[in-house]
CSV table of C-alpha atoms in Angstrom, one decimal:
chain,number,residue,atom,x,y,z
A,230,MET,CA,148.0,123.2,63.2
A,231,LEU,CA,148.4,126.5,62.9
A,232,PHE,CA,148.7,129.3,65.3
A,233,VAL,CA,147.8,132.4,65.2
A,234,GLY,CA,150.0,136.0,67.7
A,235,ASP,CA,147.5,139.0,67.5
A,236,ASP,CA,148.3,142.4,68.6
A,237,TRP,CA,145.3,144.0,69.5
A,238,ALA,CA,144.7,147.7,69.9
A,239,GLU,CA,142.2,149.9,70.4
A,240,ASP,CA,141.6,150.0,66.2
A,241,HIS,CA,143.1,147.0,64.7
A,242,HIS,CA,145.2,144.3,65.3
A,243,ASP,CA,147.8,143.1,64.2
A,244,VAL,CA,148.6,139.4,62.8
A,245,GLU,CA,150.6,136.3,62.7
A,246,VAL,CA,149.7,133.0,61.1
A,247,MET,CA,152.2,130.6,61.5
A,248,ASP,CA,152.7,127.0,60.9
A,249,GLY,CA,154.1,123.7,63.1
A,250,SER,CA,157.9,125.1,62.1
A,251,GLY,CA,158.0,128.0,63.4
A,252,ARG,CA,157.1,129.5,59.4
A,253,ARG,CA,155.4,132.9,58.7
A,254,LEU,CA,152.0,132.0,56.4
A,255,VAL,CA,151.2,135.0,56.9
A,256,LYS,CA,151.5,138.8,58.0
A,257,VAL,CA,148.5,141.3,58.5
A,258,ARG,CA,147.5,144.0,59.5
A,259,LEU,CA,143.0,143.7,60.2
A,260,ALA,CA,141.0,146.9,61.2
A,261,GLU,CA,138.5,146.3,64.4
A,262,GLY,CA,135.4,145.1,63.7
A,263,VAL,CA,132.8,143.0,61.4
A,264,ALA,CA,135.2,143.7,58.0
A,265,GLY,CA,138.2,143.4,60.2
A,266,MET,CA,137.5,139.6,61.3
A,267,ALA,CA,135.8,138.3,58.7
A,268,ARG,CA,138.8,139.3,56.8
A,269,LEU,CA,140.6,137.1,59.6
A,270,HIS,CA,138.4,134.3,59.2
A,271,ALA,CA,139.3,134.0,55.4
A,272,VAL,CA,143.5,135.1,55.9
A,273,ILE,CA,142.9,131.4,58.6
A,274,GLY,CA,141.4,129.6,55.7
A,275,GLN,CA,143.2,130.1,53.4
A,276,ALA,CA,146.4,128.8,55.3
A,277,LEU,CA,144.1,125.6,56.6
A,278,GLY,CA,143.3,125.0,52.7
A,279,ASP,CA,141.6,121.9,52.4
A,280,ASP,CA,141.3,120.9,55.8
A,281,ALA,CA,139.4,124.1,56.9
A,282,GLU,CA,135.8,122.5,54.4
A,283,ASP,CA,135.8,119.2,56.8
A,284,GLY,CA,133.6,122.0,59.8
A,285,GLU,CA,137.1,121.4,62.4
A,286,GLY,CA,139.5,123.3,60.9
A,287,ALA,CA,139.1,125.7,63.5
A,288,GLY,CA,139.7,123.4,66.2
A,289,ARG,CA,143.3,123.3,64.9
A,290,VAL,CA,143.8,126.9,65.4
A,291,LYS,CA,145.2,128.3,68.2
A,292,ILE,CA,145.4,132.4,69.0
A,293,GLY,CA,147.6,133.9,71.6
A,294,ILE,CA,146.3,137.6,72.9
A,295,GLU,CA,146.6,140.2,75.1
A,296,THR,CA,143.4,140.6,77.1
A,297,ASP,CA,140.5,137.9,77.3
A,298,ARG,CA,137.6,140.3,77.7
A,299,GLY,CA,135.6,142.7,74.7
A,300,PRO,CA,134.0,142.1,71.2
A,301,TRP,CA,136.3,140.1,69.8
A,302,VAL,CA,137.7,137.8,72.0
A,303,ARG,CA,134.0,136.6,72.4
A,304,ALA,CA,133.7,136.0,68.8
A,305,LEU,CA,137.0,134.5,68.5
A,306,LEU,CA,135.7,132.2,71.0
A,307,ALA,CA,132.3,132.2,68.5
A,308,ALA,CA,134.0,131.5,65.7
A,309,GLY,CA,135.0,127.4,67.8
A,310,TYR,CA,139.3,129.1,67.6
A,311,GLU,CA,140.7,128.2,70.9
A,312,VAL,CA,142.1,131.3,72.9
A,313,PHE,CA,144.6,131.5,75.3
A,314,ALA,CA,144.9,135.5,76.7
A,315,VAL,CA,149.0,135.8,76.8
A,316,ASN,CA,149.4,137.8,80.3
A,317,PRO,CA,151.8,141.4,79.0
A,318,LEU,CA,154.4,140.6,81.6
A,319,GLN,CA,154.7,136.5,80.8
A,320,ALA,CA,155.0,138.1,76.8
A,321,SER,CA,157.4,140.9,77.9
A,322,ARG,CA,159.3,138.6,79.7
A,323,TYR,CA,159.1,135.8,76.5
A,324,ARG,CA,160.1,138.6,74.1
A,325,ASP,CA,164.0,138.9,76.7
A,326,ARG,CA,164.2,135.8,75.4
A,327,LEU,CA,164.0,136.4,71.5
A,328,GLY,CA,166.5,139.2,71.8
A,329,VAL,CA,168.7,141.1,74.0
A,330,SER,CA,168.4,144.5,72.1
A,331,GLY,CA,165.1,146.0,73.5
A,332,ALA,CA,163.5,147.0,69.7
A,333,LYS,CA,159.6,145.8,70.4
A,334,SER,CA,157.0,146.7,67.5
A,335,ASP,CA,153.4,145.1,66.8
A,336,ALA,CA,154.4,142.9,64.0
A,337,ALA,CA,157.1,141.3,66.3
A,338,ASP,CA,154.2,141.0,68.6
A,339,ALA,CA,151.9,139.1,66.9
A,340,HIS,CA,155.2,136.7,66.2
A,341,LEU,CA,156.4,136.4,69.5
A,342,LEU,CA,152.3,135.8,70.3
A,343,ALA,CA,152.3,133.6,67.6
A,344,ASP,CA,155.5,131.6,68.8
A,345,MET,CA,154.3,131.7,72.0
A,346,VAL,CA,151.4,129.6,71.8
A,347,ARG,CA,152.9,127.7,69.4
A,348,THR,CA,156.0,125.5,72.2
A,349,GLN,CA,153.7,127.0,75.2
A,350,SER,CA,150.3,126.4,75.0
A,351,HIS,CA,150.6,123.8,77.9
A,352,GLN,CA,151.8,126.0,80.2
A,353,LEU,CA,148.8,129.2,79.5
A,354,ARG,CA,145.5,128.7,80.5
A,355,PRO,CA,142.9,128.8,77.6
A,356,VAL,CA,140.3,131.8,77.4
A,357,ALA,CA,137.8,130.1,79.0
A,358,ALA,CA,134.3,132.7,78.6
A,359,ASP,CA,131.7,133.6,81.3
A,360,SER,CA,128.1,133.7,80.5
A,361,VAL,CA,126.5,136.2,79.6
A,362,ALA,CA,124.6,136.5,83.5
A,363,GLY,CA,128.4,137.1,84.1
A,364,GLU,CA,129.1,139.6,82.2
A,365,ALA,CA,125.9,142.0,83.2
A,366,VAL,CA,126.4,140.8,86.8
A,367,LYS,CA,129.8,141.8,86.5
A,368,VAL,CA,129.8,145.1,84.4
A,369,LEU,CA,127.0,145.8,87.6
A,370,THR,CA,129.3,145.3,89.9
A,371,ARG,CA,132.5,146.9,88.6
A,372,MET,CA,131.1,150.1,88.2
A,373,HIS,CA,129.3,149.8,91.9
A,374,LYS,CA,132.3,150.0,93.2
A,375,THR,CA,134.3,151.9,90.9
A,376,LEU,CA,131.3,155.1,92.3
A,377,ILE,CA,132.1,153.7,95.7
A,378,TRP,CA,136.1,154.4,95.4
A,379,GLU,CA,135.4,157.8,93.5
A,380,ARG,CA,133.0,158.4,96.2
A,381,THR,CA,135.8,157.3,98.8
A,382,ARG,CA,137.9,160.7,96.8
A,383,ALA,CA,135.4,163.2,96.9
A,384,VAL,CA,135.0,162.7,100.4
A,385,GLN,CA,138.7,162.6,101.2
A,386,ARG,CA,138.8,166.4,99.1
A,387,LEU,CA,136.2,166.9,100.7
A,388,ARG,CA,137.8,166.4,104.1
A,389,HIS,CA,140.6,168.3,103.5
A,390,ALA,CA,139.0,171.2,102.0
A,391,LEU,CA,137.1,171.8,105.3
A,392,LEU,CA,140.5,172.0,107.4
A,393,GLU,CA,142.2,174.4,105.7
A,394,TYR,CA,139.0,176.7,106.3
A,395,PHE,CA,136.2,175.4,108.5
A,396,PRO,CA,137.2,172.6,111.1
A,397,ALA,CA,134.1,172.9,112.9
A,398,ALA,CA,132.4,171.3,110.2
A,399,LEU,CA,134.1,168.1,110.9
A,400,ALA,CA,133.9,167.8,114.8
A,401,ALA,CA,130.1,168.8,114.0
A,402,PHE,CA,129.2,165.9,111.3
A,403,GLU,CA,129.9,162.3,111.9
A,404,ASP,CA,129.5,161.0,107.9
A,405,LEU,CA,130.6,164.0,104.9
A,406,ASP,CA,129.3,161.7,102.7
A,407,ALA,CA,125.7,161.8,105.3
A,408,GLY,CA,122.4,163.9,103.2
A,409,ASP,CA,121.6,165.7,106.3
A,410,THR,CA,125.5,166.3,106.1
A,411,LEU,CA,125.4,167.4,102.3
A,412,GLU,CA,122.3,169.6,103.5
A,413,LEU,CA,123.8,171.4,106.0
A,414,LEU,CA,126.8,172.1,104.2
A,415,ALA,CA,124.7,173.3,100.9
A,416,LYS,CA,123.2,176.2,102.4
A,417,ALA,CA,125.6,176.9,104.8
A,418,PRO,CA,129.3,176.4,103.4
A,419,GLU,CA,130.6,179.0,105.2
A,420,PRO,CA,131.6,179.8,109.0
A,421,ALA,CA,129.5,182.4,109.6
A,422,THR,CA,127.1,181.6,108.3
A,423,ALA,CA,126.6,177.5,109.6
A,424,ALA,CA,126.3,179.1,112.7
A,425,ARG,CA,123.8,180.8,112.4
A,426,LEU,CA,121.5,177.5,111.9
A,427,SER,CA,118.9,177.3,113.7
A,428,ILE,CA,118.2,174.5,116.0
A,429,SER,CA,115.0,173.3,113.8
A,430,GLN,CA,116.9,174.1,110.3
A,431,ILE,CA,119.5,171.6,111.8
A,432,SER,CA,116.7,168.8,113.1
A,433,ALA,CA,115.3,169.0,109.8
A,434,ALA,CA,117.9,168.3,108.2
A,435,LEU,CA,118.6,165.7,110.3
A,436,LYS,CA,115.1,164.0,110.0
A,437,ARG,CA,114.8,163.9,106.8
A,438,ALA,CA,118.2,161.5,106.6
A,439,ARG,CA,116.3,159.0,110.0
A,440,ARG,CA,118.3,160.1,112.7
A,441,ARG,CA,118.2,159.2,115.7
A,442,ASP,CA,118.0,161.2,118.9
A,443,ILE,CA,117.9,164.2,117.3
A,444,ALA,CA,117.2,166.6,119.6
A,445,VAL,CA,120.4,165.9,121.4
A,446,LYS,CA,122.3,165.8,118.4
A,447,ALA,CA,121.0,169.3,116.4
A,448,ALA,CA,121.4,170.8,119.7
A,449,ALA,CA,126.1,169.2,120.2
A,450,ILE,CA,126.0,170.2,116.4
A,451,GLN,CA,125.0,174.2,116.6
A,452,ALA,CA,127.2,174.1,119.7
A,453,VAL,CA,130.2,173.0,117.4
A,454,LEU,CA,129.0,175.3,114.8
A,455,ARG,CA,129.3,178.4,117.2
A,456,ALA,CA,132.1,177.8,118.8
A,457,GLU,CA,135.0,179.9,118.5
A,458,GLN,CA,137.3,179.2,115.8
A,459,LEU,CA,140.5,179.8,113.4
A,460,GLY,CA,139.3,181.5,110.3
A,461,GLN,CA,140.9,182.1,107.0
A,462,PRO,CA,140.0,185.7,104.8
A,463,PRO,CA,137.1,186.2,104.2
A,464,VAL,CA,138.0,185.9,99.8
A,465,VAL,CA,140.2,182.4,101.3
A,466,VAL,CA,136.9,181.6,103.1
A,467,ALA,CA,134.4,182.6,99.9
A,468,ALA,CA,136.9,181.0,97.2
A,469,TYR,CA,137.1,177.2,99.2
A,470,ALA,CA,132.7,177.5,99.9
A,471,ALA,CA,132.7,177.3,96.3
A,472,THR,CA,134.4,174.3,96.2
A,473,VAL,CA,132.6,172.7,99.1
A,474,ARG,CA,129.5,173.4,97.2
A,475,SER,CA,131.1,171.9,94.4
A,476,LEU,CA,131.7,168.5,96.4
A,477,VAL,CA,128.7,168.0,97.9
A,478,ALA,CA,126.1,168.1,94.8
A,479,LEU,CA,128.8,166.0,93.1
A,480,LEU,CA,128.4,163.8,96.9
A,481,GLY,CA,125.0,164.0,96.5
A,482,THR,CA,124.9,162.5,93.1
A,483,LEU,CA,127.3,160.1,93.7
A,484,ASN,CA,125.7,158.6,96.1
A,485,GLU,CA,122.6,158.1,93.8
A,486,GLN,CA,124.5,156.4,90.9
A,487,VAL,CA,125.6,154.5,93.9
A,488,SER,CA,121.6,153.4,94.9
A,489,ALA,CA,120.7,152.8,91.8
A,490,LEU,CA,123.8,150.7,90.8
A,491,GLN,CA,122.7,148.1,94.0
A,492,GLY,CA,119.2,148.1,92.8
A,493,GLU,CA,120.7,146.9,89.6
A,494,VAL,CA,123.4,145.1,91.1
A,495,GLU,CA,120.6,143.3,93.4
A,496,THR,CA,118.1,142.7,90.5
A,497,SER,CA,121.4,140.7,88.2
A,498,PHE,CA,123.5,138.4,90.4
A,499,GLY,CA,119.5,137.3,92.0
A,500,ARG,CA,118.7,136.2,88.4
A,501,HIS,CA,122.0,134.2,88.1
A,502,PRO,CA,122.0,130.3,88.6
A,503,ASP,CA,125.4,130.4,91.1
A,504,ALA,CA,124.5,133.5,93.2
A,505,GLU,CA,122.3,131.2,96.2
A,506,ILE,CA,124.8,128.2,96.3
A,507,ILE,CA,128.1,131.9,96.1
A,508,LYS,CA,124.9,133.3,99.1
A,509,SER,CA,125.7,130.4,101.5
A,510,GLN,CA,129.2,131.3,102.0
A,511,PRO,CA,130.0,133.1,105.7
A,512,GLY,CA,130.3,136.6,105.3
A,513,LEU,CA,128.8,136.8,101.4
A,514,GLY,CA,126.1,138.9,100.9
A,515,VAL,CA,124.6,140.4,97.9
A,516,ILE,CA,127.1,142.5,96.7
A,517,LEU,CA,130.0,141.2,98.2
A,518,GLY,CA,128.8,138.2,96.7
A,519,ALA,CA,128.2,139.8,93.1
A,520,ARG,CA,130.9,140.9,93.2
A,521,VAL,CA,133.2,137.5,93.9
A,522,LEU,CA,131.1,135.6,91.4
A,523,SER,CA,132.5,139.0,88.8
A,524,GLU,CA,135.4,138.8,89.0
A,525,PHE,CA,136.3,134.8,89.8
A,526,GLY,CA,133.5,134.3,86.4
A,527,ASP,CA,131.2,131.8,86.2
A,528,ALA,CA,132.9,129.6,83.7
A,529,HIS,CA,133.7,126.9,86.2
A,530,GLN,CA,135.7,125.5,84.1
A,531,ARG,CA,137.9,128.0,83.9
A,532,TYR,CA,139.9,126.8,87.5
A,533,ALA,CA,141.2,122.6,87.8
A,534,THR,CA,141.7,122.9,91.1
A,535,ALA,CA,140.9,125.1,94.4
A,536,LYS,CA,144.4,125.4,94.2
A,537,ALA,CA,144.1,126.7,90.9
A,538,ARG,CA,141.5,129.5,91.4
A,539,LYS,CA,143.9,130.2,95.1
A,540,ASN,CA,146.5,131.2,93.2
A,541,TYR,CA,143.9,133.6,91.0
A,542,ALA,CA,142.8,135.1,93.7
A,543,ALA,CA,146.4,135.7,94.7
A,544,THR,CA,145.2,134.8,99.0
A,545,SER,CA,148.0,131.8,98.4
A,546,PRO,CA,151.7,132.9,99.2
A,547,ILE,CA,154.3,131.7,97.1
A,548,THR,CA,157.9,130.5,98.4
A,549,ARG,CA,161.0,131.3,97.7
A,550,ALA,CA,164.0,129.5,97.8
A,551,SER,CA,167.2,130.0,96.2
A,552,GLY,CA,170.5,127.5,98.5
A,553,LYS,CA,169.9,127.7,102.3
A,554,LYS,CA,167.4,130.7,102.3
A,555,THR,CA,163.3,130.2,101.9
A,556,ALA,CA,160.6,132.8,102.4
A,557,VAL,CA,156.9,132.4,102.3
A,558,LEU,CA,155.8,135.5,101.0
A,559,ALA,CA,151.6,137.2,99.9
A,560,ARG,CA,151.6,137.6,96.8
A,561,PHE,CA,152.7,141.0,95.5
A,562,VAL,CA,150.7,140.6,92.0
A,563,HIS,CA,146.6,140.4,92.1
A,564,ASN,CA,143.5,141.8,90.8
A,565,ASP,CA,142.4,144.4,93.7
A,566,ARG,CA,138.7,144.5,93.8
A,567,LEU,CA,138.7,140.6,93.8
A,568,ILE,CA,141.8,140.6,96.9
A,569,ASP,CA,139.4,143.4,98.7
A,570,ALA,CA,136.0,141.4,98.4
A,571,LEU,CA,138.0,138.5,99.6
A,572,MET,CA,138.9,140.6,102.6
A,573,ALA,CA,136.2,142.0,103.7
A,574,GLN,CA,134.6,137.9,103.5
A,575,ALA,CA,137.0,136.7,105.5
A,576,PHE,CA,136.1,139.3,108.6
A,577,SER,CA,132.4,139.6,108.6
A,578,ALA,CA,132.5,135.9,108.0
A,579,LEU,CA,134.3,135.8,111.4
A,580,SER,CA,131.1,136.9,114.0
A,581,VAL,CA,128.5,134.4,112.0
A,582,SER,CA,131.3,130.9,111.4
A,583,PRO,CA,132.2,129.8,114.4
A,584,GLY,CA,134.9,127.9,112.3
A,585,ALA,CA,136.2,130.4,110.3
A,586,ARG,CA,136.7,132.2,114.1
A,587,ALA,CA,138.2,129.5,115.7
A,588,TYR,CA,141.1,129.3,112.2
A,589,TYR,CA,141.5,132.7,113.0
A,590,ASP,CA,142.1,133.1,116.0
A,591,LYS,CA,144.5,130.4,115.8
A,592,GLN,CA,146.6,131.4,112.4
A,593,ARG,CA,147.1,134.0,115.2
A,594,ALA,CA,148.2,131.8,118.3
A,595,ARG,CA,150.6,130.9,115.7
A,596,GLY,CA,152.3,135.0,115.5
A,597,SER,CA,150.4,135.5,112.3
A,598,ALA,CA,149.1,139.4,112.2
A,599,HIS,CA,145.9,140.4,111.9
A,600,ASN,CA,146.1,140.9,107.4
A,601,ALA,CA,147.9,137.7,107.9
A,602,ALA,CA,145.8,136.1,109.6
A,603,LEU,CA,142.8,137.3,107.7
A,604,ARG,CA,144.5,136.9,104.2
A,605,GLN,CA,144.9,133.5,105.5
A,606,LEU,CA,141.4,132.4,106.6
A,607,ALA,CA,139.9,134.2,103.0
A,608,ASN,CA,142.5,131.5,101.4
A,609,ARG,CA,140.2,129.3,103.3
A,610,LEU,CA,137.3,129.8,102.1
A,611,VAL,CA,138.6,130.0,98.1
A,612,GLY,CA,138.9,126.7,98.9
A,613,ILE,CA,135.4,126.1,100.5
A,614,LEU,CA,133.9,128.8,97.6
A,615,HIS,CA,135.5,126.0,95.1
A,616,GLY,CA,134.7,123.0,96.3
A,617,CYS,CA,130.5,124.2,96.5
A,618,LEU,CA,130.5,125.5,93.0
A,619,LYS,CA,132.1,122.3,91.7
A,620,THR,CA,129.7,120.3,93.8
A,621,HIS,CA,127.1,122.4,93.4
A,622,ILE,CA,125.9,122.5,96.8
A,623,HIS,CA,125.2,125.1,99.2
A,624,TYR,CA,127.6,125.4,102.1
A,625,ASP,CA,127.4,123.3,105.8
A,626,GLU,CA,128.8,124.3,108.8
A,627,THR,CA,130.0,121.5,110.3
A,628,THR,CA,131.7,120.2,106.7
A,629,ALA,CA,133.4,123.0,106.0
A,630,TRP,CA,135.6,123.0,109.2
A,631,ALA,CA,135.1,118.7,109.3
A,632,HIS,CA,139.2,118.8,108.5
A,633,GLN,CA,140.6,121.7,111.4
A,634,ASN,CA,137.7,119.8,113.8
A,635,THR,CA,139.2,116.7,113.7
A,636,THR,CA,143.0,117.6,114.2
A,637,THR,CA,141.2,119.5,117.7
A,638,ALA,CA,140.1,116.7,118.4
């Protein structure tokens, strides 16, 4: 067996090859890209010697690297090497075991990664490569969610600016990222200009945004915009108006791109073989289901048990016990995108799944707060999803909550 530590950077890789006794065989710096990968294959082949000629040499190589994605990792997997994605926090803790001086270098990190896979590979999780379809869904859903977060930030900036010089706009418009709001703010970002907007102008914007009760809403908006309010000096108002125009233009672009990417997500997710199983889960639609799929990945062998999937999702609690003290806590380290999707699923499931609602009410009756009960429900739903994916069956309300119904009876 050969054990390889790969400390990666944007443009190069520090690599060390170690044998089973911990003896360093090769230490080299490789360039990122095809040339570097070819050189890595040559180094490993030379270290394997005659074993590389039997066609199974790659299976005798274990590689530790602090990432589980990217063209480099995919090339390692395609070559047949056993790749372990080491969490940087794990590597940092292991570094403290080797020395307490605090010294650190890329070459030393390559050494400790090689030593980790040599001595601790049974404690590490091999990289399970997702399918090409799963990777496509992940790329789209992540950017879609990122643009939504960027839109929220832009809305908050817009709200802060309006609060400083035009508070009446906040009272007049409910949704600052809505099409009618952006159209009217772009047309009249100053309080004086907004006060001169006619009913027909406001009604036209509301109509284009497909609002209901246009006449009533237009009159209410005009009344708020024409009411007396505190203001700023004209020069300051002009400066704020310029920033609002920029934010309005930015929000308009973000709205367009969010809608465009949503269509791409729906199309890509619809082609995935697990899409129907995921959409059958309570609280999961197309977009939320695509996010759950992309963050869990579609390699079914990645999670050996439902508990492993729950631990990765960070919905399962952790226990800290020392002496007479025991505490059960929520997991602090987690995938923000995944936990966001799972909590949204749990909240949506309350209205569509009687079993989920009963489970949530049971946790609240035991004294759990809303978020804690919702997280426990999300944990239960992750286990149900794991069972459905493992057995390739759709969600069934009776089967999913059979244990709870039996206990209640």
